[in-house]
Coordinates of C-alpha atoms in Angstrom, one line a residue:
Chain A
X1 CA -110.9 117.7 16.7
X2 CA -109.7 114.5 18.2
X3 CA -106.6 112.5 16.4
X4 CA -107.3 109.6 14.2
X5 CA -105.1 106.6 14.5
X6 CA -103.3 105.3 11.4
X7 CA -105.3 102.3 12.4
X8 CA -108.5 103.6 12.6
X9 CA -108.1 106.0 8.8
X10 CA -106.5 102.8 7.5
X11 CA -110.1 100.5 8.1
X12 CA -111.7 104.4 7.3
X13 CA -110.2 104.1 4.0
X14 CA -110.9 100.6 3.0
X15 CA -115.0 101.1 4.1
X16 CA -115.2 104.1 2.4
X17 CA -115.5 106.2 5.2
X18 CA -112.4 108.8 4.3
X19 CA -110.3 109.1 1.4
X20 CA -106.6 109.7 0.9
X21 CA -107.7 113.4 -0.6
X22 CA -109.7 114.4 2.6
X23 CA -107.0 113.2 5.4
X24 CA -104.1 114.8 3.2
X25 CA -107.2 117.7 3.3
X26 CA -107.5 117.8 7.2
X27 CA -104.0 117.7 7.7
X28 CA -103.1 120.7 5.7
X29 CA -105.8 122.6 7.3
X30 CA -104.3 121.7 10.7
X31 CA -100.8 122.6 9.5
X32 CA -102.5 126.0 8.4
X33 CA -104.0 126.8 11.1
X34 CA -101.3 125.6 13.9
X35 CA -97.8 125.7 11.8
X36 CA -96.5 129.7 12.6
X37 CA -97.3 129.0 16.0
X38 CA -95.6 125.7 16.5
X39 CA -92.9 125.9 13.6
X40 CA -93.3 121.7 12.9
X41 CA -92.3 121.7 9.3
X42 CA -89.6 122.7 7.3
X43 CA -90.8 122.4 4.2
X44 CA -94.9 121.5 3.5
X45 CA -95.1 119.4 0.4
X46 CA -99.1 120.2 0.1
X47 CA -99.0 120.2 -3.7
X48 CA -97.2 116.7 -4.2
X49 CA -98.9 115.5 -1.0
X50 CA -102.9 115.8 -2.9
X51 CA -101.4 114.5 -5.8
X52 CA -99.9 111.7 -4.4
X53 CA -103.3 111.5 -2.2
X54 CA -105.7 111.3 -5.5
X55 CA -102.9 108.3 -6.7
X56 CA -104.0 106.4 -3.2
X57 CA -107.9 106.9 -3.6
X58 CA -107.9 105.4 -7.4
X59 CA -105.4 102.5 -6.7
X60 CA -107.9 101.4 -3.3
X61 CA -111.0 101.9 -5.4
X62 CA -109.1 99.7 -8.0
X63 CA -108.2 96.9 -6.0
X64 CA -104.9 98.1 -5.3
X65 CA -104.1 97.9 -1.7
X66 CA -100.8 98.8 -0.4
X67 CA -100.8 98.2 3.0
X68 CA -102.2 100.4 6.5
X69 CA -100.1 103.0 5.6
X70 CA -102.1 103.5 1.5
X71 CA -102.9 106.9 1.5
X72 CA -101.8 107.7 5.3
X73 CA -100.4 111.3 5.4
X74 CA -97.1 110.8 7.2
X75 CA -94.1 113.3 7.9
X76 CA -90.6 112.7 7.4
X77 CA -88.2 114.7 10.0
X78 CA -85.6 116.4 7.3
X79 CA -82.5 114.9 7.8
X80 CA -83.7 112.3 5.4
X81 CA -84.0 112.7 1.7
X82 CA -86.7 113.3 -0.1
X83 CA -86.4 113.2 -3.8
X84 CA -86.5 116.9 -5.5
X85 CA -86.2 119.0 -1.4
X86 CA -83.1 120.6 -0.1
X87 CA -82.3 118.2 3.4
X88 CA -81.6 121.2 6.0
X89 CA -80.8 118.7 8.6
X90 CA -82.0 122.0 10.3
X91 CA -78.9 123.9 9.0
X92 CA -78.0 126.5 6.6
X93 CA -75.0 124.7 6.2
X94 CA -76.9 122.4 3.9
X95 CA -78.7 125.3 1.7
X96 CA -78.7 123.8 -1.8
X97 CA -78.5 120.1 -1.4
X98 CA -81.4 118.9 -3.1
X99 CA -81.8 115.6 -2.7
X100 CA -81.7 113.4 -6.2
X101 CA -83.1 110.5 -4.6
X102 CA -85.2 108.9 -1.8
X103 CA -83.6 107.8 1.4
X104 CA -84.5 104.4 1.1
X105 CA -86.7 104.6 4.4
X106 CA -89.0 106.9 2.8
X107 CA -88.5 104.8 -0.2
X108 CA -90.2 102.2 2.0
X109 CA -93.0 104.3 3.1
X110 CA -93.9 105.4 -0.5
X111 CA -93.8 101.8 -1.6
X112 CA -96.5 101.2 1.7
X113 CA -98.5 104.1 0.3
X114 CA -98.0 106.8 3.0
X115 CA -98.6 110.2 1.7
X116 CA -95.3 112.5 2.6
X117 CA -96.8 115.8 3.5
X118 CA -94.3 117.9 4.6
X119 CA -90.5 117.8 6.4
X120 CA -90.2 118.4 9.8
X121 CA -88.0 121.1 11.7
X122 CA -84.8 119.5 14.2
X123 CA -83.0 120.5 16.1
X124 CA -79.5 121.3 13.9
X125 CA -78.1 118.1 12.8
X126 CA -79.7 116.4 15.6
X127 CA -77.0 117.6 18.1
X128 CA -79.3 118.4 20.5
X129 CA -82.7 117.5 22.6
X130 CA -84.6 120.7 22.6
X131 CA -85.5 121.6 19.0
X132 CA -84.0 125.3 20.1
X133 CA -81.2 125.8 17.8
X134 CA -82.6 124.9 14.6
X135 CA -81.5 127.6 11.5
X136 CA -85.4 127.5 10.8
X137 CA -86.8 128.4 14.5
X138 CA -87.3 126.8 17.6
X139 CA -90.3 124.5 17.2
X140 CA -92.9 124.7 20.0
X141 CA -94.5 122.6 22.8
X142 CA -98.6 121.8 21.6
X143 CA -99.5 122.4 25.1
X144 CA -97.8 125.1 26.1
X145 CA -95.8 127.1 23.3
X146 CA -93.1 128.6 26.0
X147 CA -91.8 124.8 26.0
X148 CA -89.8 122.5 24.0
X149 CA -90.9 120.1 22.2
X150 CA -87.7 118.1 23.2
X151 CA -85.5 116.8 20.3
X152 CA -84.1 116.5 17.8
X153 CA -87.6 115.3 16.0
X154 CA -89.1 118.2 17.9
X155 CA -91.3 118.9 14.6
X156 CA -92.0 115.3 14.0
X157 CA -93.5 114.9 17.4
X158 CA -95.6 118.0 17.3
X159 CA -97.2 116.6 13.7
X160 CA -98.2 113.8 15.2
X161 CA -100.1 114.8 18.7
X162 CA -101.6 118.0 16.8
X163 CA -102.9 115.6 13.5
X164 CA -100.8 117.3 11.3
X165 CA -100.1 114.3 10.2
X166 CA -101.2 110.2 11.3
X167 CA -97.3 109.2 12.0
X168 CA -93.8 110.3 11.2
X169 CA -90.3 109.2 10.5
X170 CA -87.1 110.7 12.7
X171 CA -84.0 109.3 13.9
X172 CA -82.6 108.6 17.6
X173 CA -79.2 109.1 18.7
X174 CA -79.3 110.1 22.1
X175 CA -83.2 109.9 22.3
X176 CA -84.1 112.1 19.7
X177 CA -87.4 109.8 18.9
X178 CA -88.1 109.2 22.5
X179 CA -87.3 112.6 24.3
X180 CA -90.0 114.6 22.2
X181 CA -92.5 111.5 21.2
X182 CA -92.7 111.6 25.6
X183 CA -92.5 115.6 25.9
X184 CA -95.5 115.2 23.6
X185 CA -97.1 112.7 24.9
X186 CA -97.0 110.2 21.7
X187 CA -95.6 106.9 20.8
X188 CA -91.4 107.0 19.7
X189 CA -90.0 103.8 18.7
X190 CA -86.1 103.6 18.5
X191 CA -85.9 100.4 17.0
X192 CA -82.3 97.8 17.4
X193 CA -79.2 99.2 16.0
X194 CA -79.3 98.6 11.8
X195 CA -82.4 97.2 11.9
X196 CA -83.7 100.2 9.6
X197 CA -81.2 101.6 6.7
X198 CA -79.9 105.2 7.8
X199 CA -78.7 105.5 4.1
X200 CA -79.8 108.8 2.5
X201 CA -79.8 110.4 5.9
X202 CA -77.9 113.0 7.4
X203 CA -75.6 111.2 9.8
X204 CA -74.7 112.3 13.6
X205 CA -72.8 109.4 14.7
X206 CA -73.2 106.7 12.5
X207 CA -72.1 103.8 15.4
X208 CA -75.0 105.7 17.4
X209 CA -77.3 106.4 15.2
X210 CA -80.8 104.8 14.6
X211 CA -84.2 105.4 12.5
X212 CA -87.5 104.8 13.6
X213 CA -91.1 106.3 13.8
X214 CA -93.1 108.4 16.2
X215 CA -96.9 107.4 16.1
X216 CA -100.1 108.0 18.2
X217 CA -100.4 104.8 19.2
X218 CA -97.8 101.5 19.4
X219 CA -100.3 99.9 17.1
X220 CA -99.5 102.7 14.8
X221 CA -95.7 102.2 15.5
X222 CA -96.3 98.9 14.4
X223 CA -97.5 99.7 11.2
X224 CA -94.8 101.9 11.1
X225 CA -92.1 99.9 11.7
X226 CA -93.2 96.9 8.8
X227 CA -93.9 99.3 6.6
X228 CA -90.5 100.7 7.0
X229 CA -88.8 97.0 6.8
X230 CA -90.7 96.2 3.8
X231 CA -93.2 94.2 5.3
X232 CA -96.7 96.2 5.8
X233 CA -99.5 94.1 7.4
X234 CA -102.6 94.5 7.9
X235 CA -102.7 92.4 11.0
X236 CA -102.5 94.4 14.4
X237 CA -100.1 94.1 17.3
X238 CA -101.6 91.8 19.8
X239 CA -100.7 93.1 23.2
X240 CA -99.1 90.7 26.0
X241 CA -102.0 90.2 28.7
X242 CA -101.0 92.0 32.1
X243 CA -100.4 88.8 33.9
X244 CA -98.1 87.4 31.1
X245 CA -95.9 90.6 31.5
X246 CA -92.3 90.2 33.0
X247 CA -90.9 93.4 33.6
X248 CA -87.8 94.6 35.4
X249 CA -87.9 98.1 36.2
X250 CA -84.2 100.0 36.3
X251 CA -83.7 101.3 39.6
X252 CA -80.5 103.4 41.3
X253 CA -79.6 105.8 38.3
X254 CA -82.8 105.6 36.2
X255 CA -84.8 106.7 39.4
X256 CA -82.5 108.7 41.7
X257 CA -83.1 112.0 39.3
X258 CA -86.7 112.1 38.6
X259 CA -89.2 115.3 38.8
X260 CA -91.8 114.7 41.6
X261 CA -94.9 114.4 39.0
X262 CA -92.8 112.3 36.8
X263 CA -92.0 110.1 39.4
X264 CA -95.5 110.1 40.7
X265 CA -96.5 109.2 37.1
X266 CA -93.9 106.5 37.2
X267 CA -94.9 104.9 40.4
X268 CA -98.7 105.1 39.4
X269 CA -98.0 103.4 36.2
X270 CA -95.8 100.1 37.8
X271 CA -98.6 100.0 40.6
X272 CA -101.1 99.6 37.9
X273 CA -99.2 96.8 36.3
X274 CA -98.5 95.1 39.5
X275 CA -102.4 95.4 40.4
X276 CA -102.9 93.5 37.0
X277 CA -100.6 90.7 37.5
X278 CA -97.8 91.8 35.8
X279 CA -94.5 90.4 37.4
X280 CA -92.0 93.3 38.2
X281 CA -88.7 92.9 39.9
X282 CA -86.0 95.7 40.3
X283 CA -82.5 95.6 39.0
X284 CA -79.8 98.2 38.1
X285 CA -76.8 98.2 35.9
X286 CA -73.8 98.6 37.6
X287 CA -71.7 100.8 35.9
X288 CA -74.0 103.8 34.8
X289 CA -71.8 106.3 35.3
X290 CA -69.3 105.7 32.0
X291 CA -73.2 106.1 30.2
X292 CA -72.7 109.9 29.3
X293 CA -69.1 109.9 29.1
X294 CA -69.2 107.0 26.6
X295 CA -71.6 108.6 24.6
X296 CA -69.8 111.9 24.2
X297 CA -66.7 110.5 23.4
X298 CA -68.3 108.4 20.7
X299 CA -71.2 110.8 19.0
X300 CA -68.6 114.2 19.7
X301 CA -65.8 112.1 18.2
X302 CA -68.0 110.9 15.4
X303 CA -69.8 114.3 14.4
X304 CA -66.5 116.0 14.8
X305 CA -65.0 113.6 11.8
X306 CA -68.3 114.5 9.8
X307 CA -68.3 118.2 10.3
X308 CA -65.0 119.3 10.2
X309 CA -64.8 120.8 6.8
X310 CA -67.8 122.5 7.2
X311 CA -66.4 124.0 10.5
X312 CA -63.5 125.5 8.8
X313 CA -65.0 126.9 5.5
X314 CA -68.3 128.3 7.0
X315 CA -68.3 128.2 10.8
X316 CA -70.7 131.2 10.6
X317 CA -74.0 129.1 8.8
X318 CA -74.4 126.6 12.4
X319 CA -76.4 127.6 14.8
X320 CA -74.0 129.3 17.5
X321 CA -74.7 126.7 20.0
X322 CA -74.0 123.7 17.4
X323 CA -71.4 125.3 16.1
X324 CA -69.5 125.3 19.6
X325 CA -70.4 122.1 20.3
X326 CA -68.6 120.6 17.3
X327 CA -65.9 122.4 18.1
X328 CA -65.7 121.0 21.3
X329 CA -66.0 117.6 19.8
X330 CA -62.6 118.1 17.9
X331 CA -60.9 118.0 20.9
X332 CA -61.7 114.3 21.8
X333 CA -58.8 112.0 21.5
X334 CA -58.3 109.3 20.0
X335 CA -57.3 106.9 22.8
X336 CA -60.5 108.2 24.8
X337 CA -62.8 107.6 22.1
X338 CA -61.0 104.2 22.3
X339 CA -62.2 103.9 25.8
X340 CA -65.6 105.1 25.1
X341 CA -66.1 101.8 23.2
X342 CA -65.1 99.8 25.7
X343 CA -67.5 101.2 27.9
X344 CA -70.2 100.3 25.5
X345 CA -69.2 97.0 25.1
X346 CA -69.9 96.6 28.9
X347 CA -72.1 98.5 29.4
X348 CA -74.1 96.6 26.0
X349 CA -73.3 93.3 28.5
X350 CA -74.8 94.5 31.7
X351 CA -78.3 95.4 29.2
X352 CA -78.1 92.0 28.2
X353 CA -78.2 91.0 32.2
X354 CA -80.6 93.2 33.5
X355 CA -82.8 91.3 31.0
X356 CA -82.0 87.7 31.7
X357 CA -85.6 86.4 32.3
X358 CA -87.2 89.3 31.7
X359 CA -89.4 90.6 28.7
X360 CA -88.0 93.8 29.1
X361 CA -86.7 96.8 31.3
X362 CA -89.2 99.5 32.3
X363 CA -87.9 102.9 33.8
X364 CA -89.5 106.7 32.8
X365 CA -88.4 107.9 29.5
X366 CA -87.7 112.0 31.0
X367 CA -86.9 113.0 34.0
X368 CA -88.8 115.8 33.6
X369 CA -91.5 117.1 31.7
X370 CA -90.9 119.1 28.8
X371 CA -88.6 122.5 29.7
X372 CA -89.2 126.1 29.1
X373 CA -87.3 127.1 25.8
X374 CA -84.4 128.8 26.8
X375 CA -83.4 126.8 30.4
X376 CA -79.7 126.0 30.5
X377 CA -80.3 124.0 33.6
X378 CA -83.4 122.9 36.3
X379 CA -84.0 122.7 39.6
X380 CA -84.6 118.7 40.8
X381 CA -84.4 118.9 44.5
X382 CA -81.3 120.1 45.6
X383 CA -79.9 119.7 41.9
X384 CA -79.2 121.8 39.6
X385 CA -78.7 120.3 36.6
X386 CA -78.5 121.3 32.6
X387 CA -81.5 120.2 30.7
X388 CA -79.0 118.8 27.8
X389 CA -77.8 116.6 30.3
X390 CA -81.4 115.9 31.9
X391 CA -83.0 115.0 28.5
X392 CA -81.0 112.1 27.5
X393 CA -80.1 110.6 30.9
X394 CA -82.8 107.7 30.5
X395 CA -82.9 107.2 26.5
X396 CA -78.5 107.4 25.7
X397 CA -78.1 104.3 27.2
X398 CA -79.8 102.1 24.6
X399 CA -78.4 104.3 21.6
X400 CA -74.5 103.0 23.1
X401 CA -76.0 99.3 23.5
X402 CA -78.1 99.3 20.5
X403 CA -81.2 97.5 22.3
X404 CA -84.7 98.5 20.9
X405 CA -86.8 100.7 23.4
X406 CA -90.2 102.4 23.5
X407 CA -91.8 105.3 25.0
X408 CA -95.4 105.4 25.0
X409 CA -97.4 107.9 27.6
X410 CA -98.1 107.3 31.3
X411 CA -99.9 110.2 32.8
X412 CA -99.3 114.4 33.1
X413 CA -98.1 116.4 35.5
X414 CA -99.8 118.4 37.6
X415 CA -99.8 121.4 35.2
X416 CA -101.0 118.7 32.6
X417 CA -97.9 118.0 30.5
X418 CA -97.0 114.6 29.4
X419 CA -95.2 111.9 31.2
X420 CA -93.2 109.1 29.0
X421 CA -92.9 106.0 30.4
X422 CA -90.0 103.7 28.2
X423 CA -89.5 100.3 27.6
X424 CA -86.3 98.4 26.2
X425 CA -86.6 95.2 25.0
X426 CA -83.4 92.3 24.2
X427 CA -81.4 93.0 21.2
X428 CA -83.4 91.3 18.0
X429 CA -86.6 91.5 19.2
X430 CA -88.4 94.6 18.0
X431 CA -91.5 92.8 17.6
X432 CA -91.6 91.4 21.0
X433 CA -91.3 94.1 22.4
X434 CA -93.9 95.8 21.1
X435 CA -96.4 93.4 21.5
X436 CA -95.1 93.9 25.3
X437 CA -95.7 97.5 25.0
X438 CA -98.6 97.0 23.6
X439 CA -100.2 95.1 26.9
X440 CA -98.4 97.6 28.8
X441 CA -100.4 100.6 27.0
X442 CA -104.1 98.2 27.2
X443 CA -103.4 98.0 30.8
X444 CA -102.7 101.6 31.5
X445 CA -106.2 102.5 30.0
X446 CA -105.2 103.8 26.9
Chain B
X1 CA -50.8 113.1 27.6
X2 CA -52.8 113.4 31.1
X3 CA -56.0 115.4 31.5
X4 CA -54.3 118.4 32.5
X5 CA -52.4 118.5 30.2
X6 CA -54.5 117.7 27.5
X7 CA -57.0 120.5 28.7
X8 CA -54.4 123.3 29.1
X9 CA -53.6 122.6 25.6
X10 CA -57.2 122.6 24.8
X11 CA -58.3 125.6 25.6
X12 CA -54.9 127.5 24.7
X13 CA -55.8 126.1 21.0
X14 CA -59.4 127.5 21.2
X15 CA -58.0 130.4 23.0
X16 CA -56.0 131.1 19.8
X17 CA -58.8 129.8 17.2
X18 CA -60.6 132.7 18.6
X19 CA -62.9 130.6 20.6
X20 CA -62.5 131.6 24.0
X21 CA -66.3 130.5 25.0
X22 CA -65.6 126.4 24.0
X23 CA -63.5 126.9 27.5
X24 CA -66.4 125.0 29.4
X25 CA -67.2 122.7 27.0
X26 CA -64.2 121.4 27.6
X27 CA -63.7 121.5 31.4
X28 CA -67.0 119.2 30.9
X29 CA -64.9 116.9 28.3
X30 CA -62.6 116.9 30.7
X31 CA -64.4 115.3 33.2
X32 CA -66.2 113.2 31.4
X33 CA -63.1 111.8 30.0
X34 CA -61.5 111.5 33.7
X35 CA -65.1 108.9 34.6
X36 CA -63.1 106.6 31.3
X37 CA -60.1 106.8 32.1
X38 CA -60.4 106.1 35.6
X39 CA -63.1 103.3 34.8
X40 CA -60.5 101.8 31.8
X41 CA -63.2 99.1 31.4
X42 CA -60.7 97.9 28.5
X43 CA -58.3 97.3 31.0
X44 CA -54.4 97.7 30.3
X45 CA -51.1 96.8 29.6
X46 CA -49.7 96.6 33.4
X47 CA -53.5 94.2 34.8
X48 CA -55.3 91.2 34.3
X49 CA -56.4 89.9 31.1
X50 CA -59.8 90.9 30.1
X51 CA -62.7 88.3 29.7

């Protein structure tokens, strides 16, 4: 069955074409029929989900029309809270914590109308981007169920590209919206630092982190997004026209470390722009390498601060793997994580330069395609290098800077697994950039 | 405290913690830690002011 766009159920729904009841209905089935395989949700919420479904049909055929998310099945990665649920954050560590209220994200989404149909597995309190070492299961590539998903809203991304649900909420500290929304070939938006409340969520690194949706399409990450500010619209994103785009692709880091179909993918996609009339110049930001030392020292020395009572009073609920790496995290000092925020700082000013004149940066969103569960490290050329490390290299940066980026899909590899191609727009404007992203995704055909 | 330092200590603790595997973890912390430090991009006490 092909996917349907929140788009397309949302005018579906007004013409009478679908109800809330039968996509909350087709989503279920899929869930059914692909969840034990795939391990996407946590917790399915099918019995609140029709009832909150039959709600939607009467208020539309009442005149009461909530937005293009009203009666929109939509899944919520659980490190948010949902009223009445336990949030695992992917942990046992958690067992018990119901939630008494709404995060006030999904708070937003339940005041658009979207249906919450189920919570989606993570990778353990997001501190990681495979989705491996979660206390519920690894969750599993669509396409090939030996992969990851990438993470840490591995279950969130699979949702969405299998039409177990029409979008999703997850969170992005590293990447953990973009790495699996471009493993998956979807839509991930990390939107600008604060510019959605992370209250009612489970934090990682709250200087770091950020919330945001994945969605099939950037229209639908559109809808997303407004819906989540308050502000649901029926009015579409109007994509920039190709020879309106001004693009500035990173070079030197973001391209030095690329898989040969990824960078194929790449190349094919700024080609195409070029061919359209976009205008795309090369820069680089000079001081890439303090990116992943910066960003350890501030999301280790920030989880280790949240996690260390749990640590000491029951080490043995975390995943082995998480565990460990928290522990590690204890270790940093204080004058290094003082560093680490220099670094941003300038490294948060060389963003801002690299985008002088431009609409916004383009460079690949993975430098690989998703990874076989259970790879410490891959071959890139001569390098050997550990997929931890390989998975946030492109998206970390603009969690430290706090710029809003994009992924949205740009071709497959050769054994026909996505390729993510990410844009990252000036600090403030979200909506810019996605009408940018929009032309971008017109232009590439899709 | 330098690097060394600060690593020998390190690992002795997780040593004694009974966590002999964080060992490298932190030789990786180490290094990464060695990039900021040898970057300062706050500057310091004995250089320029920053602008």
């Amino acid at each position: 069955m092909a996917l349907l766009s929140i788009d397309t159920a949302a005018r579906r729904l007004r013409s009478g074409a679908v109800s809330s009841t039968e996509l909350v209905a087709d989503c279920l089935s899929r869930i059914d029929a692909d969840n034990a395989r795939l391990n996407a949700f946590i917790l399915v919420m099918a019995d609140d989900a029709r009832a909150a479904a039959t709600r939607c049909d009467f208020e539309l055929a009442n005149g009461i029309d909530r937005g293009p998310l009203h009666g929109v099945p939509i899944s919520v990665k659980d490190l948010f809270d949902v009223k009445g649920t336990v949030t695992t954050a992917g942990s046992r560590v958690r067992d018990g914590l119901v939630a008494t209220a709404d995060a006030d994200v999904v708070a937003q989404l339940r005041r658009a109308g979207a249906v919450i149909i189920g919570k989606t597995n993570m990778h353990e309190f997001a501190m990681g981007p495979t989705n491996e070492d979660s206390a519920f299961g690894a969750a599993h590539h669509p396409l090939d169920d030996t992969r990851s998903p990438g993470g840490s809203s591995g279950g969130s991304a699979i949702s969405v590209a299998t039409g177990m649900a029409l979008g999703s909420l997850g969170s992005d500290t590293g990447g953990s919206i973009r790495i699996p929304a471009a493993a998956c070939g979807i839509v991930g938006l990390k939107p600008g630092y604060d510019e959605l409340p992370t209250s009612g969520s489970v934090p990682l690194s709250r200087t770091v982190d950020h919330v945001g949706p994945l969605a099939a399409t950037v229209t639908d990450a559109w809808h997303l997004l407004h819906a989540l500010r308050g502000k649901a619209s029926l009015a579409p994103v109007t994509g920039t026209v190709p020879s309106e785009l001004r693009l500035a692709v990173l070079r030197g880091y973001f391209c030095d470390l690329l898989d040969d179909d990824v960078r194929r993918a790449f190349e094919t996609a700024v080609d195409t722009l070029r061919q359209q009339g976009a205008t795309i110049v090369d820069v680089e930001i000079p001081d890439t390498a303090l990116i992943a030392p910066a960003y350890t020292h501030i999301v280790f020395g920030d989880a280790a601060a949240y996690h260390a009572h749990a640590l000491d009073t029951m080490p043995e609920k975390y995943t082995p793997n998480v565990r460990l790496r928290l522990e590690m995290a204890r270790y940093v000092l204080a004058e290094d994580y003082v560093r680490a925020l220099d670094a941003r700082r300038l490294l948060r000013r060389q963003v801002d330069a690299a985008l002088h004149g431009q609409q916004a940066l383009l460079l690949p969103t993975l430098p690989i395609v998703a990874p076989p569960l259970g790879a410490a490290t891959l071959q890139i050329g001569a390098a050997q290098e550990p997929v931890r490390n390989l998975l946030l290299r492109l998206t970390q940066l603009f969690n430290l800077t706090g710029h809003p980026a994009i992924t949205l899909p740009c071709g497959t590899s050769s054994s026909g697994l996505p390729c993510g191609l990410q844009l990252a727009g000036p600090i403030g404007q979200t909506d810019a950039l996605l009408h940018h992203a929009r032309g971008v995704e017109m232009a590439l055909g899709q | 405290m330098t690097i060394e330092r600060w690593l020998k200590a390190a690992v002795e603790d997780a040593e004694r913690r009974g966590l002999p595997e964080l060992k490298p973890l932190l030789e990786g912390l180490a290094r990464a830690t060695t990039v900021l430090r040898t970057a300062q991009p706050g500057g310091e006490a004995h250089g320029p002011a920053q602008h």
